[in-house]
Amino acid sequence: MDRETTRRAVLGGIVGAGVAGGLLSPASQYLEQFAPLSGSVWGAARTSRQGVVESPYGPAQLRYDDEGVAGVSADAEPALYYAVGYAQGADRLFQMDLQRRLFRGQLSAVVGDVTLDSDRFHRQMAFAEAAEVTAEHVRESEIGPLLAAYRDGVNDAIDREELPLECRLLGYEPDPWTVADSALIEKLIAWQLTGSFRTLRRALVREEFGAEMADQLFPARVDHDTPIIREGQGPERFGAGLSPQAGGDGGSGNDGGGNGASSSVEPVGGPLLARLSRFEPRSELGSNSWVIGPEHADGDAPILSNDPHLSLQAPPTWYEMQVDGPAHRARGVAFPGSPFVVIGENDHGAWGFTNAGADVIDFYRYDRDGETYRYGDERREFAVEEQEIEVDSGDNETVEVRKSVHGPVIEESGQEVGVAWTGHTATGTTVALYRLSHSTGMEEARAAIEQFDAPTQNFLYADRDGNTLYQMTGRIPLRTVDGEAVHGDRIFDGSAPEGEWAGFEPFGESTWEGFVPVSENPHVVNPEYLSTANQRIVDDDRLGYYLAASYADGYRGRRIAELLDDRIESGEPIDLDFLRTVGRDTYDGRAADFVPDLVAAVRDAEDADDELRAAADRLEEWNYRMDADSRAALVFELWMAEFQDATFAEAFEESDVDDGFRPSPATIAALSEDSRWFGSSGRAALMRRALRDALAEINDEGHEVYGDVNHTGHIGHPLGLDFLGYDAHPRGGTGWTVWNYGRGGPWGGSWEMQDDLNGDLLGLLPGGNSGHYFSTHYDDQVERWANGEYRTLSREIEGDLTTRFVEGDG
């Protein structure tokens, strides 16, 4: 496409984009920036890189392979990570800047007052302050000089390379990158994976609907899941020397250890919860991983797979890269803004992560009097700071940032709640990732991951010596009330004080003395095979402490375990060809839970018309696979959404519960047929009504198959401009299938990796590795991702030399 054709396509995209779901104000104000020759955006169309760059850290080389993957090599690590910073700064600058602005509460300075409430929240949560103490914490470690070199590389890229199109549209230049900005990326990811207001929501539902109804909507465990650590794996008990939590085990808290009769603290009201919910990570976010030991693999070494399900956007969440330094080689993906490989492999082993779902956030109410609050036998003043929010094309605004001894205090409509979160202290996670990329086997990898303070993750590792490892990472707080151990799924009286974490210092250095020893986190050394999908980690009676209020529904975890178990029992070896089919499995366990009852509800109804009965016949014959070309999958998906909404919408609309909250499918499946939640008409009638509504939507919209609604066109750009998003390619899977894609987020497989340590390394991004719209690598992988076509990755750096870094002042 020539430049004029591109200009017309881009211009048409801007005119038709609108502002819904994005950050930009009406697009018409940007038209002049696309004027032929004089428009400011055309500088971004130059995607070539500087051929020679002076580096104060010494020589390095940057290559890009045929997929746009950066390969960096150097004989000294500072030079290596300076070049990594330069590459990321050249390829993903706007994404990096947008993320740090989001968590610093500085979006309004470039997009106007549309993001004011976001800026208020992120400032009041003081994520930036937590990043500052983390940056200081690691400054004297072995990664301190490397983070500084990375920072300088990013800043030299800002100075030397073309400004991204998005910055030109918004009319600003990014500020210099800092080491604290890289630490802030760590906090952003930790919040996305462990930030949750579930405890507050459960308390409000209990207040409005009663304890029995609340327990139905917030079950601690589901009956159909398969735990990660199964019988016979790992130690008999974890934390055996610790005091068991209320209820006698590591369970839910619904037995009296949670926010039940023992908690007299008043819940927060609807306005505060509604505000907080707007900045809560989606509960559907999850991931898959599995490791196959050499005794079951088709070779002499293990196979490790990882498929993290995170938010999908253009450009992707991950940045694919390969580094080759004086003491290590690593290939995989990093978060833009952070220099080290997070998921990938080196010469000795491979590793990956899924979210553990541990409860690492607590909430406190206070006996407040003006600017003081009672804390034990004394009164303390809140730490208060006035911060000014810059607003583009508007008046600046002042926000009050308030803290208690526990952490930030968030206020709305005359109510407040204190927050304690493990990410609010100095953490060593980035140190752990650096050491992991240098590890030479399982023991060093395990030692490295002990520094991974937050977020809590299911870590899988395999090495070329045949070892395999499962280790839950992160710091787990121990809570007490009046000397008795309790669960964390309750609101604590912060004035009593209740539920404090000994050794935790918000916005400082923590000793972690009041936390579960890392050695007592769940783990299995050398499992023959093991899989994780955010489900229950281990049976509660094997835990000597409270770990989590709830886990994921369990559909994906059970399905992966079944597929692997069946293969093992067959005696056939597990190879990459088989694991491709596991990774692309579209069987939806929700359908098995609901479709038989839905079909019966239609068959039993005398007033069911022919269209309803035909739909029931189609569903009865269906194999429960959410394939893009399936009509039954289309009917089920739209029916499921209608049924969830019909079950709860009326009750929640009349309450203070936030409108967006809907209990999970597994929760609904567990409700009895005569549950009060189904209303006076009953479950069967509600099922039929939802089916009629789903069929009406299908007819009105002209949908034929599932891929008509489930496609990559839902993956957009944060600015909300259509032309910056991806084309629509039909895609199978849901948020509850192994091959994962939830269009409502959208979320799904953000990096799909299969690593045979005695064979091929496979990988795939949902988009492209470049953040530049005019680059051929902006979206060159999205169709392959939609079709499930892995790329075979080279373990050697390939591609022509793009940039040569030479000794100089930079």
C-alpha atoms as one frame of an Amber mdcrd trajectory, in Angstrom:
protein
   0.000   0.000   0.000   1.458   3.372  -0.993   1.559   6.313   1.406  -1.490
   8.079  -0.068  -3.576   4.899   0.105  -2.400   4.387   3.663  -3.246   7.998
   4.471  -6.771   7.573   3.161  -7.259   4.330   5.089  -5.966   5.855   8.298
  -8.028   9.003   7.797 -11.169   6.947   7.239 -10.439   4.986  10.377 -10.137
   8.120  12.470 -13.332   9.661  11.126 -15.306   6.508  11.866 -13.679   5.627
  15.173 -15.620   7.692  17.678 -14.613   7.766  21.323 -16.436   4.847  22.925
 -14.033   2.574  24.764 -10.984   4.705  24.074  -9.090   7.692  25.401  -9.354
  10.146  22.529 -11.862  12.968  22.372 -13.846  13.430  19.109 -11.629  12.324
  16.262 -12.358  15.265  13.983  -9.841  17.416  15.848  -7.042  15.124  14.621
  -7.811  15.378  10.910  -5.298  18.159  10.267  -2.539  15.900  11.552  -3.138
  13.675   8.495  -2.880  16.486   5.962  -0.706  15.454   2.989   2.962  16.322
   3.531   2.295  18.737   6.420   0.484  16.370   8.791   2.454  15.568  11.944
   1.719  11.832  11.916   3.707  11.042   8.790   7.004  11.046  10.623   5.808
   7.865  12.350   5.596   6.150   8.942   9.401   6.019   8.883   9.991   2.685
  10.624  13.716   2.260   9.916  16.150   2.339  12.838  19.379   4.227  13.428
  22.206   2.152  11.948  24.869   3.185  14.459  24.222   4.391  18.008  26.819
   5.525  20.520  26.436   3.737  23.840  28.109   4.731  27.097  28.071   1.054
  28.071  30.023  -0.370  25.155  29.432  -2.411  21.995  26.279  -4.394  21.286
  24.306  -5.563  18.280  20.561  -5.440  17.567  18.974  -7.663  14.931  15.352
  -8.271  13.954  14.292 -11.604  12.510  11.561 -12.208   9.920   8.865 -11.874
  12.616  10.159  -8.570  13.956  11.626 -10.176  17.083  14.533  -8.263  18.571
  17.768 -10.150  19.121  20.372  -8.372  21.248  23.948  -9.527  21.827  26.848
  -8.020  23.748  29.971  -9.026  25.646  29.024  -7.028  28.751  25.686  -7.038
  30.538  25.310  -3.251  30.902  25.821  -2.931  27.143  23.345  -5.767  26.579
  20.553  -4.217  28.617  21.236  -0.722  27.313  20.509  -2.162  23.863  17.399
  -3.949  25.182  16.170  -0.613  26.511  16.866   1.004  23.177  14.958  -1.727
  21.302  11.924  -1.559  23.572  11.958   2.227  23.532  12.051   2.194  19.740
   9.366  -0.493  19.347   6.890   0.072  22.218   7.384   3.616  23.532   3.757
   4.753  23.538   2.612   1.556  25.264   5.307   1.962  27.915   4.423   5.599
  28.490   0.689   4.907  28.603   1.164   2.215  31.244   3.322   4.342  33.506
   0.933   7.300  33.103  -1.965   5.047  34.047  -0.362   3.881  37.292   1.142
   7.255  38.132  -2.238   8.903  37.648  -0.996  11.132  34.828  -3.237  10.200
  31.894  -5.284  13.392  32.019  -2.188  15.421  31.215  -2.269  14.073  27.656
  -5.898  13.016  27.015  -7.940  15.472  29.088 -10.553  15.093  31.796 -11.995
  11.808  30.479  -9.447   9.968  32.669  -9.677  12.126  35.802 -11.283   9.456
  37.963  -8.651   6.953  36.863  -5.916   9.406  37.809  -7.533  10.008  41.206
  -7.734   6.286  41.979  -4.188   5.452  40.935  -2.763   8.368  42.900  -4.814
   7.495  45.978  -3.572   3.913  45.748   0.009   5.285  45.684   1.350   2.761
  43.208   4.078   5.191  42.177   5.336   5.475  45.754   5.519   1.689  45.995
   7.541   1.689  42.778   9.955   4.267  44.179  10.751   2.172  47.266  11.142
  -0.917  45.085  13.567   0.918  42.801  15.564   1.978  45.863  15.414  -1.581
  47.221  17.075  -3.078  44.133  19.494  -0.209  43.491  22.361  -1.911  45.353
  21.598  -5.393  44.006  23.235  -6.930  40.942  20.441  -5.569  38.736  20.820
  -1.944  39.845  23.409  -1.042  37.172  21.470  -3.005  34.540  18.221  -1.152
  35.240  20.139   2.115  34.925  21.612   0.983  31.604  18.170  -0.085  30.382
  16.785   3.317  31.410  19.491   5.107  29.441  18.799   2.943  26.389  15.102
   3.815  26.467  15.871   7.514  26.783  18.349   7.486  23.927  15.708   5.794
  21.764  13.260   8.571  22.704  15.844  11.133  21.582  17.005   9.385  18.396
  14.062   7.449  16.944  10.803   8.663  15.420   8.028   9.618  17.818   5.164
   7.064  17.764   2.005   7.916  15.837  -0.062   7.990  19.039   2.194  10.607
  20.633   1.901  12.690  17.486  -1.887  12.393  17.565  -1.996  13.516  21.176
   0.631  16.180  20.610   3.140  15.371  23.335   6.598  13.930  23.863   7.124
  11.306  26.584   9.124  12.269  29.664  12.458  10.526  30.251  12.203   6.958
  31.506  13.345   6.175  35.066  14.292   3.066  37.017  11.184   3.650  39.132
   9.105   3.458  35.930  10.381  -0.095  35.382   9.479  -0.896  38.991   6.044
   0.571  38.307   5.517  -1.947  35.480   6.107  -4.661  38.088   3.423  -3.088
  40.315   1.016  -2.801  37.389   1.287  -6.499  36.594   1.054  -7.458  40.273
  -2.154  -5.424  40.666  -3.673  -6.927  37.525  -3.115 -10.393  38.962  -3.833
  -9.928  42.693  -5.850  -6.729  43.089  -9.417  -7.700  44.030 -12.357  -6.130
  45.852 -14.150  -9.471  46.199 -14.103  -9.218  50.002 -15.921  -5.868  49.924
 -18.461  -7.130  47.391 -19.184 -10.268  49.393 -19.718  -8.235  52.560 -22.205
  -5.977  50.782 -24.116  -8.906  49.277 -24.280 -10.469  52.734 -25.635  -7.235
  54.185 -28.312  -6.896  51.497 -29.324 -10.509  50.863 -28.271 -12.403  53.978
 -25.546 -14.888  54.842 -27.082 -17.893  53.078 -27.545 -16.084  49.792 -24.071
 -14.552  49.989 -22.486 -17.945  50.553 -24.279 -19.235  47.457 -22.795 -16.470
  45.307 -19.309 -16.626  46.808 -18.564 -20.343  47.205 -15.112 -21.018  48.501
 -14.605 -24.148  46.441 -16.286 -25.827  43.494 -16.985 -29.553  43.486 -15.774
 -30.347  39.999 -12.223 -29.014  39.949  -8.979 -30.971  39.952  -6.311 -29.465
  42.224  -2.898 -28.594  40.867  -1.122 -30.710  43.494  -2.848 -34.053  43.571
  -2.757 -36.893  46.046   0.723 -38.345  46.340   2.472 -35.235  45.046   4.600
 -33.021  47.266   4.770 -33.002  51.074   1.839 -34.371  53.028   1.179 -30.917
  54.508   2.399 -27.386  53.811   2.943 -25.124  56.794   2.565 -27.939  59.271
   4.265 -25.902  61.985   1.988 -22.903  61.543  -1.238 -22.292  63.411  -4.232
 -23.442  61.345  -6.718 -20.818  60.308 -10.225 -20.489  61.695 -12.254 -23.540
  60.842  -9.293 -25.843  61.338  -7.792 -25.843  57.848  -6.772 -23.639  54.979
 -10.292 -23.394  53.643 -12.664 -20.710  52.648 -13.703 -18.804  55.671 -17.365
 -19.666  55.142 -17.089 -21.862  58.221 -16.763 -18.902  60.543 -13.334 -17.675
  59.644 -14.529 -15.307  56.967 -16.619 -12.191  56.937 -19.432 -13.876  58.789
 -20.993 -13.605  62.230 -17.590 -13.123  63.834 -17.083  -9.867  61.899 -18.982
  -6.869  63.207 -17.371  -4.357  60.845 -19.864  -2.519  58.682 -19.472  -3.157
  54.931 -18.686  -0.330  52.543 -21.608   1.162  50.667 -22.517   0.838  47.020
 -21.042   4.145  45.763 -17.565   3.369  47.124 -17.671  -0.224  45.878 -18.931
   0.881  42.464 -16.038   3.297  42.160 -13.453   0.737  43.220 -14.892  -1.866
  40.861 -14.074   0.305  37.857 -10.388  -0.242  38.562 -10.540  -3.888  39.561
  -8.810  -6.425  37.308 -11.178  -8.828  35.575 -11.767 -11.965  37.587 -11.732
 -14.017  34.363  -8.028 -13.398  33.776  -6.120 -16.645  34.102  -3.595 -18.890
  32.382  -2.668 -22.465  31.519   0.603 -24.298  31.978   1.853 -27.849  32.174
   5.109 -29.684  32.483   5.756 -33.217  31.238   8.681 -35.151  32.704  11.065
 -37.119  30.446   9.470 -40.407  31.524   6.326 -39.444  29.620   7.770 -37.131
  26.956   8.810 -38.294  23.522  12.485 -37.695  24.194  15.128 -37.440  26.887
  14.076 -34.083  28.323  10.893 -32.503  29.681   8.360 -30.418  27.794   6.990
 -27.195  29.305   4.012 -25.209  28.049   2.678 -21.822  29.148  -0.295 -19.829
  27.910  -0.894 -16.729  30.058  -4.417 -15.325  29.599  -4.113 -11.587  30.036
  -5.814  -8.559  28.547  -5.531  -8.466  24.770  -4.728  -5.213  23.041  -2.848
  -3.687  20.155   0.083  -3.913  20.533   0.235  -7.087  22.659   0.908  -7.166
  26.400   4.227  -8.947  25.825   7.382  -7.994  23.940   9.180 -10.950  22.361
  12.965 -10.812  22.441  16.171 -12.799  22.628  19.315 -11.811  24.527  22.806
 -13.263  24.314  25.237 -11.902  26.876  28.534 -12.865  28.451  26.993 -15.237
  31.003  23.595 -16.234  29.688  21.266 -16.591  26.739  17.512 -16.190  27.100
  14.601 -16.170  24.690  10.976 -15.424  25.503   8.825 -12.452  26.383   9.187
  -9.449  28.645   6.795  -6.737  29.704   7.514  -3.536  27.753   9.195  -1.239
  30.251  11.053  -4.046  32.023  14.337  -5.502  30.736  14.270  -9.191  31.690
  12.614 -12.228  30.139   9.602 -13.258  32.235   8.450 -16.407  30.400  10.867
 -18.341  28.236  14.023 -20.425  28.294  17.800 -20.281  28.527  20.508 -22.818
  27.710  19.638 -24.899  30.767  15.879 -24.817  31.249  12.474 -23.275  30.579
   9.884 -21.673  32.819   6.420 -20.164  32.927   3.794 -18.703  35.242   0.060
 -18.796  35.906  -1.853 -16.831  38.512  -2.149 -18.550  41.901  -5.201 -16.671
  43.174  -3.841 -16.277  46.706  -5.437 -13.658  48.959  -2.806 -10.944  49.463
  -5.045  -7.904  49.975  -6.963  -6.873  53.108  -9.403  -4.084  53.974  -9.876
  -2.024  57.130 -12.515   0.339  58.560 -11.611   2.889  61.231 -13.038   4.769
  64.180 -12.400   8.185  62.685 -12.678  11.624  64.229 -11.854  14.407  61.801
  -8.290  13.974  60.616  -7.442  11.287  63.167  -8.332   7.638  63.612  -8.144
   5.389  66.631  -5.372   2.826  66.495  -5.369   0.640  69.590  -5.211   2.898
  72.627  -4.042   6.006  70.768  -5.243   8.349  68.094  -3.160   8.849  64.996
  -3.300  11.352  62.207  -3.750  10.173  58.665  -0.783  10.917  56.443  -2.287
  13.347  53.937  -0.757  14.786  50.785  -2.356  17.130  48.256  -1.379  16.275
  44.682  -2.175  18.253  41.548  -3.454  16.404  38.495  -2.568  18.118  35.253
  -5.466  18.164  32.781  -4.909  18.743  29.082  -7.175  21.519  27.744  -8.824
  21.890  31.138  -8.371  23.080  34.688  -5.956  21.135  36.830  -7.441  19.295
  39.779  -6.205  18.606  43.294  -6.582  15.149  44.800  -6.060  14.200  48.439
  -3.900  11.122  48.971  -4.520   9.653  52.410  -2.741   6.801  54.189  -3.129
   4.923  57.457  -0.709   2.583  59.174  -1.977  -0.200  56.895  -1.657   1.593
  53.561  -3.807   3.772  51.284  -7.260   4.930  52.386  -9.805   5.317  49.580
 -12.873   7.528  50.078 -16.165   8.053  48.237 -19.523   9.551  49.284 -18.519
   9.894  52.917 -17.211   6.319  53.247 -13.644   5.095  53.365 -11.693   1.878
  53.470  -8.030   1.206  54.196  -6.104  -1.162  51.937  -3.143  -3.416  52.675
  -1.628  -5.092  49.610   1.664  -6.949  49.323   2.621  -4.894  46.277   2.719
  -1.719  48.357   6.095  -2.554  49.845   9.568  -2.972  48.362   9.683  -6.230
  46.393  12.435  -8.277  44.780  10.493  -9.751  41.864  12.658  -8.185  39.161
  15.770  -9.534  40.886  14.169 -12.995  40.781  13.572 -12.739  37.025  17.165
 -11.701  36.381  18.500 -14.604  38.438  16.071 -16.979  36.772  17.373 -16.086
  33.319  20.897 -16.882  34.595  19.978 -20.135  36.372  21.840 -23.283  35.347
  19.323 -25.835  36.574  16.459 -26.535  38.940  18.218 -25.704  42.206  19.340
 -22.276  41.009  15.936 -21.596  39.486  14.251 -22.483  42.747  16.619 -20.249
  44.699  15.966 -17.396  42.266  12.201 -17.670  42.518  12.302 -17.313  46.307
  12.874 -13.588  45.678   9.626 -13.369  43.687   7.661 -11.496  46.367   4.643
 -10.393  44.332   2.414 -11.359  42.621   1.671 -14.875  43.853   2.106 -17.250
  40.930   2.163 -20.910  39.972   5.720 -21.314  38.709   6.651 -24.252  36.484
  10.215 -25.117  35.550  11.965 -27.846  33.582  15.659 -28.303  32.832  17.627
 -30.229  30.274  18.878 -32.624  32.956  15.326 -33.974  33.221  14.192 -32.124
  36.357  10.727 -30.608  36.745   9.362 -28.278  39.410   6.141 -26.693  40.605
   6.517 -23.840  43.108   3.956 -21.302  44.268   5.704 -17.946  44.515   4.975
 -14.873  46.588   4.375 -13.741  50.164   1.265 -14.978  52.011   0.169 -12.921
  55.046  -0.956 -14.498  58.322  -3.896 -12.692  59.984  -5.000 -12.748  63.608
  -7.839 -11.255  65.671  -7.396 -11.268  69.472  -4.542 -13.719  69.046  -6.611
 -16.168  67.000  -5.693 -16.947  63.398  -8.442 -15.966  60.946  -9.115 -15.951
  57.242  -8.609 -12.870  55.125 -11.997 -12.726  53.381 -13.486 -10.280  55.868
 -13.287  -6.549  56.560 -11.103  -5.915  59.584 -11.461  -3.339  62.329  -8.342
  -1.306  61.682  -8.763   0.569  64.966  -8.829  -2.591  67.141  -6.380  -3.326
  65.416  -7.322  -6.581  63.678  -5.764  -8.662  60.947  -2.404  -6.912  60.793
   0.567  -8.338  58.911   3.613  -8.528  61.167   6.778  -7.422  59.410   4.939
  -5.578  56.646   5.966  -1.995  55.981   3.829  -0.219  53.383   6.001   2.035
  51.236   9.107   0.773  52.970  11.257  -2.332  53.479   9.372  -5.323  54.909
  10.870  -8.141  56.939   7.992 -10.544  56.075   8.182 -12.110  59.543   4.393
 -12.353  59.818   4.074 -14.238  56.557   4.155 -17.875  55.564   7.803 -18.909
  55.106   8.491 -19.225  51.389   9.703 -22.784  52.007   6.158 -23.659  53.130
   4.500 -22.400  49.957   2.960 -25.300  48.008   5.526 -27.046  45.828   6.321
 -30.335  44.099   9.836 -31.364  43.116  10.138 -33.544  40.013   6.481 -34.300
  39.294   6.111 -36.771  36.421   3.555 -34.382  34.981   1.535 -31.504  36.400
  -0.778 -28.812  35.059  -2.095 -25.486  36.324  -5.063 -23.377  35.227  -5.747
 -21.089  38.212  -7.747 -23.774  39.989  -7.461 -24.845  43.621  -3.791 -25.388
  44.335  -4.061 -28.169  46.908  -6.704 -29.725  49.148  -7.368 -27.436  52.086
  -6.654 -30.136  54.677  -3.049 -30.189  53.439  -2.558 -26.502  54.313  -1.613
 -25.200  57.726  -2.696 -21.673  56.831  -5.311 -19.703  54.931  -4.267 -19.271
  51.309  -7.223 -18.126  49.218 -10.896 -17.282  49.509 -11.661 -18.836  46.132
 -10.100 -19.975  42.883 -11.066 -20.083  39.214 -14.100 -22.135  38.231 -11.987
 -25.178  37.470 -13.276 -25.943  33.972  -9.899 -25.475  32.267  -7.958 -27.192
  35.035 -10.168 -30.261  34.968 -10.090 -30.502  31.168  -6.291 -30.277  30.909
  -5.876 -32.883  33.648  -8.304 -35.217  31.855  -6.497 -34.894  28.522  -3.083
 -35.519  30.084  -4.356 -38.353  32.292  -5.946 -40.117  29.322  -2.761 -39.833
  27.290  -0.638 -41.205  30.119  -3.034 -44.110  30.649  -2.924 -44.928  26.935
   0.817 -45.511  27.115   1.426 -43.192  24.183   4.276 -40.690  24.682   3.421
 -37.015  24.995   4.970 -34.957  22.222   4.475 -31.486  20.778   1.953 -32.725
  18.225  -0.292 -33.995  21.022   0.257 -30.879  23.123  -0.794 -28.731  20.183
  -4.188 -30.429  20.375  -4.333 -29.792  24.122  -3.468 -26.150  23.651  -6.157
 -25.826  20.945  -8.898 -27.693  22.815 -12.256 -25.875  22.673 -14.374 -28.156
  24.868 -16.399 -25.921  27.233 -17.265 -27.483  30.580 -20.007 -24.912  31.113
 -21.976 -26.542  28.308 -21.822 -29.918  30.036 -23.198 -28.265  33.186 -26.066
 -26.380  31.552 -27.077 -27.814  28.178 -28.812 -30.998  29.407 -31.021 -28.964
  31.774 -31.693 -26.358  29.091 -32.758 -29.026  26.608 -35.020 -30.610  29.243
 -36.536 -27.215  30.068 -37.517 -26.743  26.425 -38.795 -30.314  25.984 -40.937
 -30.070  29.112 -42.583 -26.788  28.106 -45.950 -27.014  26.376 -45.632 -23.489
  24.975 -42.190 -23.976  23.382 -42.380 -23.035  19.697 -40.662 -24.757  16.779
 -37.678 -22.388  16.796 -37.038 -23.072  20.481 -37.319 -26.833  19.983 -35.039
 -26.762  16.937 -32.414 -24.928  18.989 -32.740 -27.519  21.746 -32.287 -30.326
  19.200 -29.137 -28.667  17.875 -27.708 -28.249  21.354 -28.487 -31.849  22.294
 -26.494 -33.116  19.303 -23.586 -30.754  19.964 -20.150 -31.912  21.216 -19.695
 -28.860  23.493 -16.790 -27.517  21.445 -16.668 -23.774  20.966 -15.410 -23.850
  17.383 -15.614 -20.789  15.185 -17.719 -22.571  12.549 -20.257 -23.999  15.021
 -23.890 -22.809  15.088 -24.548 -24.583  18.393 -21.588 -22.792  19.994 -23.097
 -19.476  18.892 -26.467 -20.320  20.437 -24.924 -21.511  23.691 -22.612 -18.524
  24.127 -25.364 -15.961  23.653 -27.780 -17.998  25.769 -25.256 -18.238  28.609
 -24.849 -14.456  28.730 -28.625 -13.935  28.703 -29.164 -16.543  31.418 -26.533
 -15.065  33.725 -28.039 -11.627  33.311 -31.617 -12.802  33.746 -30.760 -14.642
  36.950 -29.271 -11.663  38.781 -30.003  -8.419  36.954 -33.262  -7.563  38.694
 -32.010  -8.328  42.199 -28.779  -6.407  41.736 -30.424  -3.424  40.068 -32.486
  -2.908  43.211 -29.445  -3.184  45.473 -26.185  -1.328  46.047 -24.187  -4.152
  44.428 -22.233  -2.796  41.451 -24.060  -3.335  38.164 -21.207  -5.130  36.445
 -20.994  -7.969  38.957 -22.276 -11.371  37.833 -21.478 -14.606  39.674 -19.462
 -17.159  37.724 -21.041 -19.952  35.645 -19.843 -22.582  38.129 -21.589 -20.653
  40.906 -24.858 -20.620  38.953 -24.512 -24.315  38.077 -24.232 -25.122  41.780
 -27.510 -23.345  42.680 -30.409 -25.639  43.449 -33.288 -25.712  40.980 -35.529
 -23.936  43.472 -32.973 -21.293  44.491 -34.458 -17.909  45.317 -32.101 -16.366
  42.769 -34.202 -17.821  39.932 -37.240 -15.856  41.092 -40.858 -16.927  41.207
 -40.875 -18.274  37.636 -38.161 -20.824  38.409 -34.994 -21.948  36.670 -36.592
 -23.763  33.713 -38.711 -20.763  32.717 -35.698 -18.485  33.066 -33.671 -20.810
  30.819 -36.353 -20.748  28.129 -36.688 -16.971  28.278 -32.921 -16.560  27.919
 -32.952 -18.900  24.901 -35.712 -16.890  23.221 -33.723 -13.702  23.787 -30.532
 -15.267  22.431 -32.274 -16.520  19.287 -33.856 -13.101  18.752 -30.411 -11.489
  18.932 -29.017 -14.019  16.449 -31.854 -13.324  14.023 -31.663  -9.561  14.415
 -27.916  -9.439  13.850 -27.831 -12.063  11.108 -25.260 -14.254  12.870 -24.693
 -17.720  11.433 -21.844 -19.295  13.418 -19.822 -18.605  16.553 -16.986 -16.938
  14.651 -19.409 -14.199  13.590 -19.356 -12.872  17.151 -16.078 -14.313  18.395
 -13.263 -12.792  16.385 -10.079 -10.780  16.694 -11.832  -7.556  15.748 -12.600
  -7.156  19.455  -8.883  -6.617  20.131  -8.508  -2.862  19.982  -6.085  -0.105
  20.812  -6.277   1.876  24.092  -7.006   5.072  22.158 -10.217   3.528  20.835
  -9.448   4.294  17.186 -10.668   1.443  15.002  -7.837   1.588  12.488  -5.303
   0.928  15.264  -7.062  -2.308  16.237  -6.852  -5.665  14.467  -8.868  -7.073
  11.586 -11.657  -9.511  12.433 -10.569 -13.134  12.034 -12.926 -15.837  13.390
 -11.598 -17.423  16.563 -12.684 -20.458  18.566 -12.650 -20.817  22.334 -14.112
 -18.949  25.295 -12.864 -17.718  28.634 -13.568 -21.212  30.021 -11.875 -23.368
  27.370  -8.231 -24.429  27.242  -7.822 -22.516  23.971  -8.791 -19.331  25.656
 -10.405 -16.212  24.265 -12.955 -14.032  26.019 -14.137 -11.381  23.602 -15.822
  -9.348  26.352 -12.475  -8.167  27.765 -11.020  -9.071  25.521  -8.640 -11.455
  27.224  -6.977 -14.740  26.285  -3.705 -16.298  25.205  -1.328 -13.344  25.384
   1.762 -15.489  24.660   1.463 -19.141  23.702   4.605 -21.209  24.222   5.377
 -24.923  23.934   8.985 -25.839  24.701  10.380 -29.308  24.082  13.810 -29.105
  25.704  14.907 -31.944  23.440  13.161 -30.574  20.364  11.376 -27.526  19.007
  10.437 -24.281  20.724   7.035 -22.961  19.612   5.498 -19.562  20.291   2.833
 -17.115  19.147   1.742 -13.553  19.912  -1.826 -12.256  19.456  -0.896  -9.465
  17.069   2.649  -8.469  16.213   5.856  -7.583  18.011   6.032  -3.978  16.815
   4.029  -1.186  18.377   4.262   0.938  15.225   1.121   0.961  13.128   3.053
   1.413   9.890   5.311  -1.584  10.550   4.659  -4.887   8.778   5.095  -6.510
  12.205   2.252  -4.539  13.823  -0.316  -7.293  13.173   1.444 -10.005  11.170
   0.729 -12.749  13.724  -2.928 -12.039  14.502  -4.426 -14.290  11.800  -2.107
 -17.149  12.747  -3.109 -16.631  16.378  -6.778 -16.832  15.406  -6.079 -20.069
  13.521  -3.894 -21.556  16.248  -0.789 -21.775  14.065   2.326 -21.777  16.247
   5.613 -20.362  14.983   8.767 -22.439  15.342  11.275 -20.226  17.145  15.012
 -20.223  16.614  17.251 -20.565  19.646  19.892 -18.545  17.821  19.644 -14.827
  17.084  18.710 -14.363  13.438  18.244 -11.478  11.041  20.397  -8.819   9.466
  22.190  -6.358  11.695  19.848  -3.407  12.260  21.669  -1.281  14.828  25.295
  -1.429  15.887  26.045   0.100  19.279  29.534   1.499  19.600  31.469   2.911
  22.540  30.590   6.572  23.025  28.865   9.153  25.170  25.387   8.289  23.871
